[in-house]
Every structure is written in structure tokens, then in C-alpha cells.
Short mmCIF file of C-alpha atoms in Angstrom, two decimals:
data_model
loop_
_atom_site.label_atom_id
_atom_site.label_comp_id
_atom_site.label_asym_id
_atom_site.label_seq_id
_atom_site.Cartn_x
_atom_site.Cartn_y
_atom_site.Cartn_z
CA MET A 1 44.50 -20.82 -1.27
CA HIS A 2 42.72 -23.09 -3.72
CA PRO A 3 38.94 -22.80 -3.60
CA GLU A 4 37.42 -25.88 -1.99
CA ILE A 5 34.81 -27.67 -4.09
CA GLN A 6 32.30 -30.07 -2.55
CA LYS A 7 29.88 -32.13 -4.62
CA LYS A 8 27.05 -34.27 -3.38
CA MET A 9 24.30 -35.72 -5.59
CA ASN A 10 23.33 -32.87 -7.91
CA VAL A 11 24.64 -30.00 -5.74
CA THR A 12 28.13 -28.49 -5.91
CA LYS A 13 29.59 -26.02 -3.40
CA LYS A 14 32.46 -23.72 -4.35
CA ASP A 15 34.06 -21.59 -1.64
CA ILE A 16 34.88 -18.07 -2.84
CA ASP A 17 36.57 -17.25 0.48
CA ASN A 18 36.02 -18.02 4.18
CA LEU A 19 32.76 -16.08 4.26
CA ASN A 20 31.24 -16.55 0.80
CA ALA A 21 30.38 -19.57 -1.34
CA VAL A 22 28.31 -20.46 -4.40
CA LEU A 23 26.04 -23.51 -4.55
CA THR A 24 25.19 -24.89 -7.98
CA VAL A 25 22.16 -27.16 -8.24
CA GLU A 26 21.80 -29.25 -11.41
CA ILE A 27 18.29 -30.47 -12.22
CA ALA A 28 17.88 -32.79 -15.20
CA LYS A 29 14.73 -33.68 -17.11
CA ASP A 30 14.65 -37.13 -15.49
CA ASP A 31 14.47 -35.44 -12.05
CA TYR A 32 11.24 -33.57 -12.73
CA SER A 33 9.46 -35.06 -15.77
CA GLY A 34 7.63 -37.79 -13.83
CA LYS A 35 6.35 -35.28 -11.24
CA VAL A 36 5.25 -32.83 -13.93
CA ASP A 37 3.43 -35.56 -15.90
CA LYS A 38 1.60 -36.71 -12.76
CA VAL A 39 0.41 -33.20 -11.92
CA LEU A 40 -0.72 -32.59 -15.52
CA LYS A 41 -2.64 -35.89 -15.55
CA ASP A 42 -4.44 -34.78 -12.38
CA TYR A 43 -5.20 -31.44 -14.05
CA ARG A 44 -6.58 -33.30 -17.07
CA LYS A 45 -8.91 -35.38 -14.87
CA ASN A 46 -10.37 -32.30 -13.20
CA ALA A 47 -10.15 -29.64 -15.94
CA ASN A 48 -13.39 -27.97 -16.99
CA ILE A 49 -12.88 -26.70 -20.55
CA PRO A 50 -15.91 -25.82 -22.72
CA GLY A 51 -16.45 -28.33 -25.53
CA PHE A 52 -14.83 -31.27 -23.71
CA ARG A 53 -16.19 -33.77 -21.23
CA LYS A 54 -14.49 -33.73 -17.85
CA GLY A 55 -11.45 -36.03 -17.98
CA HIS A 56 -11.34 -36.08 -21.80
CA VAL A 57 -9.44 -32.85 -22.49
CA PRO A 58 -6.53 -33.53 -24.90
CA MET A 59 -3.22 -33.71 -23.03
CA GLY A 60 -1.66 -31.35 -25.58
CA MET A 61 -4.17 -28.66 -24.63
CA VAL A 62 -3.54 -29.24 -20.90
CA LYS A 63 0.23 -28.98 -21.44
CA LYS A 64 -0.16 -25.83 -23.49
CA GLN A 65 -2.32 -24.18 -20.84
CA TYR A 66 -0.65 -25.41 -17.64
CA GLY A 67 2.63 -27.06 -18.64
CA LYS A 68 5.06 -24.16 -18.08
CA ALA A 69 3.55 -23.16 -14.72
CA VAL A 70 3.60 -26.77 -13.44
CA LEU A 71 7.17 -27.23 -14.68
CA VAL A 72 8.39 -24.13 -12.87
CA GLU A 73 6.58 -25.10 -9.65
CA GLU A 74 7.89 -28.69 -9.58
CA VAL A 75 11.45 -27.68 -10.46
CA ASN A 76 11.39 -25.06 -7.68
CA LYS A 77 10.19 -27.69 -5.18
CA LEU A 78 13.09 -29.97 -6.16
CA LEU A 79 15.44 -27.01 -5.99
CA GLN A 80 14.45 -26.00 -2.46
CA ASP A 81 14.57 -29.62 -1.24
CA ALA A 82 18.04 -30.12 -2.72
CA LEU A 83 19.34 -26.87 -1.18
CA GLN A 84 17.96 -27.59 2.26
CA LYS A 85 19.16 -31.21 2.25
CA PHE A 86 22.68 -30.27 1.15
CA ILE A 87 23.06 -27.45 3.69
CA THR A 88 21.74 -29.68 6.50
CA GLU A 89 23.73 -32.79 5.65
CA GLU A 90 26.97 -30.90 5.07
CA LYS A 91 26.39 -28.91 8.29
CA ILE A 92 27.00 -25.58 6.56
CA ASP A 93 26.44 -22.62 8.91
CA ILE A 94 24.92 -19.86 6.82
CA LEU A 95 23.78 -16.32 7.52
CA GLY A 96 20.49 -15.24 6.02
CA ASN A 97 19.24 -17.47 3.20
CA PRO A 98 20.71 -18.57 -0.14
CA LEU A 99 20.39 -15.80 -2.75
CA PRO A 100 19.61 -16.73 -6.39
CA LYS A 101 22.55 -15.70 -8.57
CA ASN A 102 21.51 -16.57 -12.16
CA GLU A 103 17.72 -16.56 -11.86
CA ALA A 104 17.23 -14.22 -14.82
CA GLU A 105 19.38 -16.40 -17.08
CA ILE A 106 17.34 -19.62 -16.71
CA ASN A 107 15.91 -20.85 -20.01
CA TRP A 108 12.70 -22.65 -19.07
CA ASP A 109 12.37 -24.02 -22.62
CA ALA A 110 15.47 -26.19 -22.09
CA ASP A 111 15.36 -29.72 -20.64
CA ASP A 112 18.06 -29.39 -18.00
CA TYR A 113 18.69 -26.49 -15.59
CA SER A 114 21.61 -25.19 -13.59
CA PHE A 115 20.82 -22.86 -10.69
CA GLU A 116 23.41 -20.88 -8.76
CA PHE A 117 22.98 -19.50 -5.24
CA GLU A 118 25.20 -17.22 -3.18
CA LEU A 119 25.79 -18.22 0.44
CA GLY A 120 26.96 -16.05 3.31
CA LEU A 121 28.95 -18.27 5.69
CA SER A 122 29.16 -17.91 9.46
CA PRO A 123 32.62 -16.79 10.56
CA GLN A 124 34.91 -18.93 12.70
CA PHE A 125 36.17 -17.21 15.85
CA GLU A 126 37.29 -17.71 19.46
CA ILE A 127 35.79 -16.08 22.54
CA ASP A 128 37.93 -14.77 25.41
CA LEU A 129 35.82 -14.36 28.54
CA LYS A 130 38.83 -13.60 30.72
CA GLY A 131 40.00 -10.55 28.80
CA LYS A 132 38.63 -7.24 30.00
CA GLU A 133 37.68 -6.99 33.68
CA ILE A 134 34.04 -6.06 34.24
CA THR A 135 32.52 -4.54 37.38
CA HIS A 136 29.78 -6.55 39.09
CA TYR A 137 27.99 -4.12 41.38
CA LYS A 138 26.71 -5.23 44.78
CA ILE A 139 24.13 -2.57 45.64
CA VAL A 140 23.50 -2.13 49.35
CA ALA A 141 20.77 -0.28 51.21
CA ASP A 142 22.71 2.04 53.52
CA GLU A 143 21.49 3.53 56.81
CA GLU A 144 20.42 6.80 55.15
CA MET A 145 18.20 4.95 52.69
CA LEU A 146 16.70 2.80 55.45
CA ASN A 147 15.96 5.85 57.59
CA ASN A 148 14.31 7.60 54.62
CA GLN A 149 12.21 4.52 53.88
CA VAL A 150 11.07 4.34 57.52
CA LYS A 151 10.21 8.05 57.37
CA THR A 152 8.24 7.52 54.14
CA ILE A 153 6.31 4.63 55.72
CA ARG A 154 5.50 6.67 58.80
CA LYS A 155 4.23 9.50 56.57
CA GLN A 156 2.24 7.12 54.38
CA TYR A 157 0.42 5.62 57.38
CA GLY A 158 0.21 8.89 59.31
CA LYS A 159 -2.68 11.34 59.64
CA LEU A 160 -3.32 14.31 57.38
CA ILE A 161 -3.89 17.52 59.32
CA SER A 162 -5.42 20.48 57.47
CA LYS A 163 -3.67 23.84 57.64
CA ASP A 164 -4.16 27.37 56.33
CA GLU A 165 -0.53 28.31 55.57
CA VAL A 166 2.30 26.48 53.78
CA GLU A 167 5.35 25.45 55.78
CA LYS A 168 8.28 23.15 54.99
CA GLY A 169 7.25 19.51 54.73
CA ASP A 170 3.60 20.29 53.87
CA GLU A 171 1.55 18.86 51.03
CA ILE A 172 -0.21 21.38 48.82
CA THR A 173 -3.19 20.63 46.57
CA GLY A 174 -4.10 23.13 43.90
CA THR A 175 -4.54 23.76 40.18
CA PHE A 176 -1.74 24.71 37.78
CA THR A 177 -2.78 26.84 34.79
CA SER A 178 -0.96 28.37 31.83
CA GLU A 179 -2.58 29.75 28.69
CA GLU A 180 0.72 29.53 26.80
CA LYS A 181 0.96 25.73 27.16
CA GLY A 182 -2.73 24.99 27.67
CA ILE A 183 -2.06 23.76 31.22
CA ASP A 184 -5.06 23.22 33.51
CA LYS A 185 -4.12 20.47 35.96
CA LYS A 186 -5.05 19.73 39.54
CA ALA A 187 -2.10 18.30 41.45
CA THR A 188 -0.78 17.56 44.93
CA ILE A 189 2.85 18.40 45.56
CA SER A 190 5.05 18.32 48.64
CA THR A 191 7.41 21.15 49.44
CA GLU A 192 10.11 18.45 49.62
CA GLU A 193 9.64 17.84 45.88
CA ILE A 194 10.43 21.46 45.02
CA ASP A 195 14.04 21.75 43.84
CA GLY A 196 14.02 25.41 42.80
CA LYS A 197 14.85 27.88 45.60
CA GLU A 198 12.76 30.72 44.12
CA GLN A 199 9.71 28.50 43.69
CA LEU A 200 10.00 27.15 47.25
CA LYS A 201 10.37 30.69 48.60
CA ALA A 202 7.19 31.73 46.74
CA LEU A 203 5.19 28.83 48.20
CA LEU A 204 6.33 29.04 51.84
CA GLY A 205 3.95 31.30 53.73
CA ALA A 206 1.25 31.16 51.01
CA LYS A 207 -2.30 30.54 52.24
CA VAL A 208 -5.30 28.53 51.06
CA GLY A 209 -7.06 30.57 48.34
CA ASP A 210 -3.84 32.31 47.22
CA THR A 211 -2.65 32.11 43.63
CA VAL A 212 1.13 31.87 43.32
CA SER A 213 3.10 32.50 40.13
CA LEU A 214 5.86 29.90 39.57
CA LYS A 215 8.48 29.30 36.89
CA THR A 216 8.55 25.70 35.69
CA LYS A 217 12.27 25.76 34.76
CA GLY A 218 14.21 24.01 37.53
CA MET A 219 11.14 23.66 39.75
CA PHE A 220 11.62 19.88 40.03
CA ALA A 221 14.89 17.93 40.00
CA ASP A 222 13.51 15.55 37.37
CA ASP A 223 11.83 17.01 34.26
CA HIS A 224 9.51 13.98 34.15
CA ASP A 225 7.72 15.50 37.16
CA ASN A 226 6.61 18.28 34.78
CA GLN A 227 4.58 15.69 32.90
CA LYS A 228 3.03 14.34 36.09
CA HIS A 229 2.17 17.64 37.77
CA PHE A 230 1.44 19.95 34.81
CA GLY A 231 -0.15 17.38 32.47
CA VAL A 232 2.11 18.27 29.52
CA SER A 233 3.39 15.74 26.98
CA HIS A 234 6.62 13.82 27.48
CA ASP A 235 8.37 15.95 24.86
CA ASP A 236 7.15 19.22 26.36
CA ALA A 237 8.14 18.08 29.87
CA HIS A 238 11.85 18.16 29.00
CA GLY A 239 13.20 21.65 29.52
CA LEU A 240 9.72 23.13 30.13
CA ASP A 241 10.23 26.86 30.63
CA VAL A 242 6.97 28.76 31.18
CA GLU A 243 5.28 30.61 34.00
CA VAL A 244 2.32 28.87 35.65
CA SER A 245 -0.28 30.06 38.09
CA PHE A 246 -0.91 27.76 41.06
CA LYS A 247 -4.16 28.33 42.95
CA ILE A 248 -3.82 26.74 46.38
CA GLU A 249 -6.94 24.79 47.43
CA GLU A 250 -5.64 22.70 50.36
CA VAL A 251 -2.61 22.63 52.65
CA ASN A 252 -1.96 19.53 54.75
CA THR A 253 0.77 18.32 57.01
CA ARG A 254 1.30 14.69 57.86
CA GLU A 255 1.50 13.63 61.46
CA MET A 256 3.83 10.66 61.23
CA ALA A 257 2.58 7.29 62.48
CA GLU A 258 4.13 5.83 65.61
CA LEU A 259 6.49 2.89 65.11
CA ASN A 260 4.53 0.32 67.08
CA GLN A 261 3.19 -3.22 66.68
CA GLU A 262 -0.11 -1.95 65.27
CA LEU A 263 1.77 -0.22 62.43
CA PHE A 264 4.05 -3.21 61.77
CA ASP A 265 1.08 -5.58 61.48
CA LYS A 266 -0.76 -3.11 59.24
CA ILE A 267 2.22 -2.88 56.86
CA PHE A 268 2.77 -6.63 56.51
CA GLY A 269 -0.82 -7.82 56.83
CA LYS A 270 0.12 -10.45 59.43
CA GLU A 271 0.79 -10.36 63.15
CA GLY A 272 4.35 -10.62 64.39
CA VAL A 273 6.19 -10.59 61.03
CA VAL A 274 8.10 -7.56 62.35
CA THR A 275 8.21 -6.54 66.03
CA SER A 276 10.72 -3.65 66.17
CA GLU A 277 12.22 -0.79 64.18
CA GLU A 278 15.42 -2.84 63.75
CA GLU A 279 13.45 -5.75 62.28
CA LEU A 280 11.54 -3.32 60.02
CA LYS A 281 14.82 -1.92 58.69
CA ALA A 282 16.17 -5.45 58.19
CA LYS A 283 13.05 -6.36 56.17
CA ILE A 284 13.28 -3.17 54.09
CA LYS A 285 16.98 -3.87 53.50
CA GLU A 286 16.29 -7.47 52.41
CA ASP A 287 13.50 -6.46 50.01
CA ALA A 288 15.40 -3.48 48.60
CA GLU A 289 18.63 -5.39 48.02
CA GLY A 290 16.65 -8.18 46.32
CA GLN A 291 15.35 -5.61 43.83
CA PHE A 292 18.79 -4.00 43.54
CA ALA A 293 20.28 -7.41 42.66
CA GLN A 294 18.00 -7.57 39.61
CA GLN A 295 19.23 -4.15 38.44
CA SER A 296 22.83 -5.14 39.12
CA ASP A 297 22.40 -8.38 37.15
CA GLN A 298 20.90 -6.51 34.19
CA LYS A 299 23.79 -4.04 34.24
CA LEU A 300 26.28 -6.92 34.39
CA LEU A 301 24.58 -8.69 31.48
CA ASN A 302 24.61 -5.51 29.39
CA ASP A 303 28.27 -4.83 30.18
CA VAL A 304 29.42 -8.39 29.40
CA VAL A 305 27.50 -8.38 26.12
CA GLU A 306 29.02 -5.02 25.11
CA SER A 307 32.50 -6.27 26.06
CA LEU A 308 32.09 -9.50 24.07
CA ILE A 309 30.89 -7.62 20.99
CA GLU A 310 33.77 -5.13 21.26
CA ASN A 311 36.53 -7.68 21.94
CA THR A 312 35.48 -10.71 19.88
CA LYS A 313 36.90 -9.90 16.46
CA PHE A 314 35.63 -11.54 13.28
CA ASP A 315 34.62 -10.50 9.78
CA LEU A 316 31.13 -10.85 8.33
CA PRO A 317 30.07 -11.35 4.71
CA GLU A 318 28.86 -7.74 4.67
CA ALA A 319 28.24 -7.38 0.93
CA PHE A 320 26.21 -10.61 0.87
CA LEU A 321 24.20 -9.63 3.94
CA GLN A 322 23.37 -6.25 2.47
CA ARG A 323 22.15 -7.92 -0.73
CA TRP A 324 20.14 -10.39 1.31
CA ILE A 325 18.54 -7.59 3.37
CA ALA A 326 17.72 -5.70 0.17
CA ASN A 327 15.91 -8.72 -1.29
CA SER A 328 14.40 -10.46 1.74
CA GLY A 329 11.48 -8.13 2.45
CA GLU A 330 8.16 -7.82 0.69
CA GLU A 331 9.51 -4.80 -1.17
CA LYS A 332 13.06 -4.58 -2.49
CA MET A 333 15.26 -2.01 -0.71
CA THR A 334 17.72 0.36 -2.29
CA GLU A 335 21.42 -0.33 -1.72
CA GLU A 336 21.62 2.68 0.60
CA ASP A 337 18.66 1.55 2.73
CA ALA A 338 19.98 -2.03 2.89
CA LYS A 339 23.39 -0.77 4.01
CA ALA A 340 21.80 1.40 6.70
CA GLU A 341 19.67 -1.52 7.91
CA PHE A 342 22.74 -3.76 8.07
CA GLU A 343 24.62 -1.17 10.12
CA ARG A 344 21.66 -0.92 12.53
CA SER A 345 21.46 -4.68 12.99
CA GLU A 346 25.18 -5.57 12.86
CA LYS A 347 25.79 -5.38 16.61
CA GLY A 348 22.78 -7.63 17.31
CA LEU A 349 23.94 -10.13 14.69
CA ARG A 350 27.44 -10.23 16.14
CA TYR A 351 26.12 -10.99 19.63
CA GLN A 352 23.70 -13.56 18.22
CA LEU A 353 26.69 -15.42 16.72
CA ILE A 354 28.73 -15.07 19.94
CA GLU A 355 25.85 -16.26 22.11
CA GLY A 356 25.12 -19.16 19.75
CA LYS A 357 28.74 -20.33 19.99
CA LEU A 358 28.74 -20.04 23.79
CA ARG A 359 25.52 -22.03 24.05
CA ALA A 360 26.84 -24.74 21.70
CA ASP A 361 30.33 -24.96 23.23
CA HIS A 362 29.13 -24.99 26.85
CA LYS A 363 25.80 -26.83 26.42
CA LEU A 364 23.72 -23.89 27.64
CA HIS A 365 20.55 -24.72 25.72
CA VAL A 366 17.33 -25.01 27.73
CA THR A 367 15.84 -28.52 27.82
CA PHE A 368 12.14 -29.30 28.05
CA ASP A 369 12.59 -30.83 31.53
CA GLU A 370 14.29 -27.63 32.71
CA LEU A 371 11.47 -25.57 31.25
CA LYS A 372 8.90 -27.76 32.98
CA ASP A 373 10.68 -27.51 36.37
CA TYR A 374 11.02 -23.75 35.92
CA SER A 375 7.30 -23.33 35.19
CA LYS A 376 6.39 -25.53 38.20
CA GLY A 377 8.57 -23.39 40.47
CA MET A 378 6.91 -20.24 39.16
CA ILE A 379 3.44 -21.76 39.68
CA LYS A 380 4.35 -22.81 43.23
CA THR A 381 5.48 -19.25 44.06
CA GLN A 382 2.27 -17.75 42.68
CA MET A 383 0.10 -20.25 44.58
CA ALA A 384 1.94 -19.46 47.81
CA GLN A 385 0.94 -15.80 47.41
CA PHE A 386 -2.69 -16.93 47.59
CA GLY A 387 -2.13 -19.12 50.65
CA GLN A 388 -1.71 -22.46 48.83
CA LEU A 389 1.58 -23.48 50.41
CA ASP A 390 1.75 -27.19 49.62
CA PRO A 391 0.28 -28.05 46.19
CA SER A 392 0.59 -31.67 45.05
CA GLU A 393 2.94 -32.72 42.24
CA GLU A 394 -0.09 -33.83 40.21
CA GLU A 395 -1.60 -30.35 40.51
CA LEU A 396 1.66 -28.65 39.53
CA ASP A 397 2.15 -31.04 36.58
CA SER A 398 -1.38 -30.36 35.36
CA ILE A 399 -1.02 -26.56 35.46
CA ALA A 400 2.48 -26.73 33.91
CA ALA A 401 1.16 -28.90 31.06
CA ARG A 402 -1.49 -26.25 30.28
CA ILE A 403 1.12 -23.48 30.29
CA LEU A 404 3.56 -25.43 28.11
CA SER A 405 0.85 -26.17 25.55
CA ASN A 406 0.75 -22.43 24.79
CA LYS A 407 3.42 -21.58 22.20
CA GLU A 408 3.69 -17.93 23.27
CA GLU A 409 4.14 -18.90 26.93
CA VAL A 410 6.81 -21.44 26.00
CA GLU A 411 8.70 -18.77 24.04
CA ARG A 412 8.42 -16.28 26.91
CA LEU A 413 9.58 -18.76 29.55
CA SER A 414 12.35 -20.06 27.29
CA GLU A 415 13.64 -16.53 26.81
CA GLN A 416 13.65 -15.96 30.58
CA MET A 417 15.51 -19.22 31.19
CA ASN A 418 17.99 -18.61 28.37
CA THR A 419 18.80 -15.18 29.81
CA ALA A 420 19.18 -16.62 33.33
CA LYS A 421 21.51 -19.36 32.04
CA MET A 422 23.71 -16.88 30.20
CA LEU A 423 23.83 -14.58 33.24
CA ASN A 424 24.88 -17.42 35.57
CA PHE A 425 27.45 -18.57 33.00
CA PHE A 426 28.94 -15.07 32.84
CA LYS A 427 29.03 -14.81 36.66
CA GLU A 428 31.01 -18.05 36.81
CA ASN A 429 33.30 -17.55 33.82
CA ALA A 430 33.78 -13.87 33.00
CA LYS A 431 36.56 -11.81 34.58
CA LEU A 432 34.64 -9.84 37.21
CA LYS A 433 35.46 -7.53 40.09
CA THR A 434 32.80 -6.99 42.75
CA LYS A 435 32.15 -3.43 43.89
CA GLU A 436 29.91 -2.64 46.86
CA ILE A 437 28.00 0.58 46.31
CA THR A 438 24.89 2.45 47.48
CA TYR A 439 21.94 2.73 45.12
CA ASP A 440 22.36 6.47 44.50
CA LYS A 441 26.04 6.06 43.68
CA PHE A 442 25.24 3.05 41.46
CA ILE A 443 22.83 5.13 39.38
CA LYS A 444 25.38 7.93 39.00
CA GLU A 445 28.30 5.63 38.20
CA ALA A 446 26.62 2.95 36.14
CA TYR A 447 24.43 5.18 33.99
CA ALA A 448 26.46 8.38 33.84
#
């Protein structure tokens, strides 16, 4: 393959291969001399040099003192303008930024200059959305979950009855202590939280005022509960294996609330929203499955992204990118550090290129009008929560204008909309199979 050479004005592009090119920018004396002379004349007008009146400093002295610095600055301005213009007009898709190739070889005492820059070019590739089949989970709230939620609600709104002795289902308040780990934490636990058989056996039958010795290992099903109940750090919570003393200060049982209209109205803050246990379960199911859908969507998005990265094959200008990483920060990196940084960021870069192509090919970019409508819908929802159910268009437009004048808010909303657009696109175009599953099974299967 013969290297392709493009030339426009004073810039020449030579392709090394499909992923690498060199731009050569020629700058002649005629290109910069007028600009340099103008700047030096301005310097002369304003220079304050002892022994000379302002504006009467000899031009030779001004050139000697400032000439080289002004020359370098003006040539660099022309250089950057020429690079940017050429890359834009020729529609060259680059990765990173142009890297100077012969910077150290430039002779600033010459009249004409030739600058070379390495380019890393974006790869050309095709995307197959119909390749690997991906599971789209439909998470349902089953009868067991609904019954447990009803039970939890009845406990939450029930009465606490004080007791002297611990039985199953009771709540125990006391203080955990351990000299070894510096534990001294007051906590309230339910016997239903205790996963360890030995610990539960030690607590059942204990009385207010008793001090019970308990092993932390396996006491709770989730080690994060160690952090909550014992007050240890997140790191210490994992695999915590010490003996703690638990001085029991209170024992309470909960008398569960009756499922009646008074309870339903208390839960929902309005009369008649729910009038029966069946309607309560239906409401719990609706709310739970709405939240489950968000988790399912996030899982789907993650899985599609991983599949696209794995199955969309293309090469990158790795050597160029590693050099660019090494030189793009405030401090130059070693080759080893730059390579490690590239390896850390490679997956993100690959998806960035894939997503960019999908957005361009399928016109998935967010428009300002879409952003405005999205912000108005969000505002309307928030106002409804405070009882304002029918705001005027003028009011919505005014609030939206204030939001969209904030750059950070625009970026945040744009990111949300971009993600939503990609998700909907994947739902419509990726090869998906729907699987109905309970929440507990979803957690085990999806995040095993």
C-alpha cells in the first residue's frame, strides 16, 4: 500500500498506516514577519528602559531583548491555527492530540521552519448489535416478598412492648464491648438478624441486665452489619473474628399493627389511596417493580456495553497513545507508567469510540429542545410532589431557563438523557432475551 499524502496550504499529511500519520507544517518568514514586527512595535511604544524616553527605545535594542521570545510565540500561534484548521477541514478523526516529532531540532535562528507532528487516527470498524444474545431481566415482586413487606409495615407501625427475657422475634438494645478491637457501641438488634446458631442460642432466654459473650464471626449474614452494630471500620468489618460482650439494657417485642383503614391512610398520608390488604400488596408490587426496573436497566446497560467492547474488534494506535499519555500531563510519565495508564483506560476508550459511532450513525445526540423538554418534565414531577399539579407553561419555561443557564446542571442532565437514549436504543436494537425472575434470584444470578 502506498502511503497517502494530502497537502493543503502549508500543511502536508502523510499516512504511515491506518492508525498513524505525520503532519508537516511549513511556516515561512512571510507568514510571521508582519505579526512579529507589529508586536515588537507595540513593545517599543510601551517599553520602559532606563536612559530612553518612552516610545524612543531603539528598535535594535527591543529586538535584541524581546525578538526571539516574540518570534517563538507568534510562530506557535500560527502553528496551532494551521493544525486545527487542517484537522477540522479535512475531517480527520484523531485520538489524543498531535504530538511534536522534531521539536528539539528546530533552529530558531533560521527564517523558515518545518514542524512535524505525530497523529493517532481513530480506527474504522463495524458494530454488530445482533451478535451475542443478552439477558434482559424482568424482576417481579413475588408473593413471599409482598407478604414480608406487609409484615415489615405492620411491625414498623406496631407497638413496642417491654419485656424482661429474650424470645424469638424480639428486639434487643444493649452495648457491645471488646478491648481487643476497641469496640464500645450501643445498638439495637433483632433476633431475626442473627444468622449464627450459637449466637442466637446464647441470646434466647437472656434477661435485661445480663451480659452475654458472643463471637462476631458468622453472627450476621452480611459482614457490613458488623460495621453498623459494632462501630468498626469498613475494612475491619469484613471477616471480623473477635469475642464481644453484649450487656442487655432493653428487650422489646413488637405487637403488629392491624391491617385497617387507619393504617392504610397513615402509610400513604391520604385517605382512601388503599382500602384493603390486596390493594396494599398491589401498591407495594407496583413501587417495588418500578425500582427493580431501574436495577434491571442498569444491568442490561452494563452487559450490552461489556458485550460491545468484547465483540467489536479493532486496533488502536497503542504506541502513539502511550507516548501521548506520557507527555500530556503536567509531569512527564515513565514509559512503564504510561503503558499501565493506557491499559487501565483502554476499555473506556474502546467504548467511547463505539458509543460515538452509534450516536453518529443513528442520530442519538441530545438536542437542546429535548434537554429543555426533559428538564420541564422533571420540574413538573417535582412540583407535583409539593401539590402544584398544574403549573403554567410560562412558569415551567422560566424555571427551565434558569436550570439550563447553569453549565454543571446542563452537563448532568445531558448525561442522564444520553444514557437514557442509549439504553432505549439497545432495548430496541440489541439481541435480547427477557427472563422473569424474583429479586433474590436476580441478585444471585446477575451478580454472582
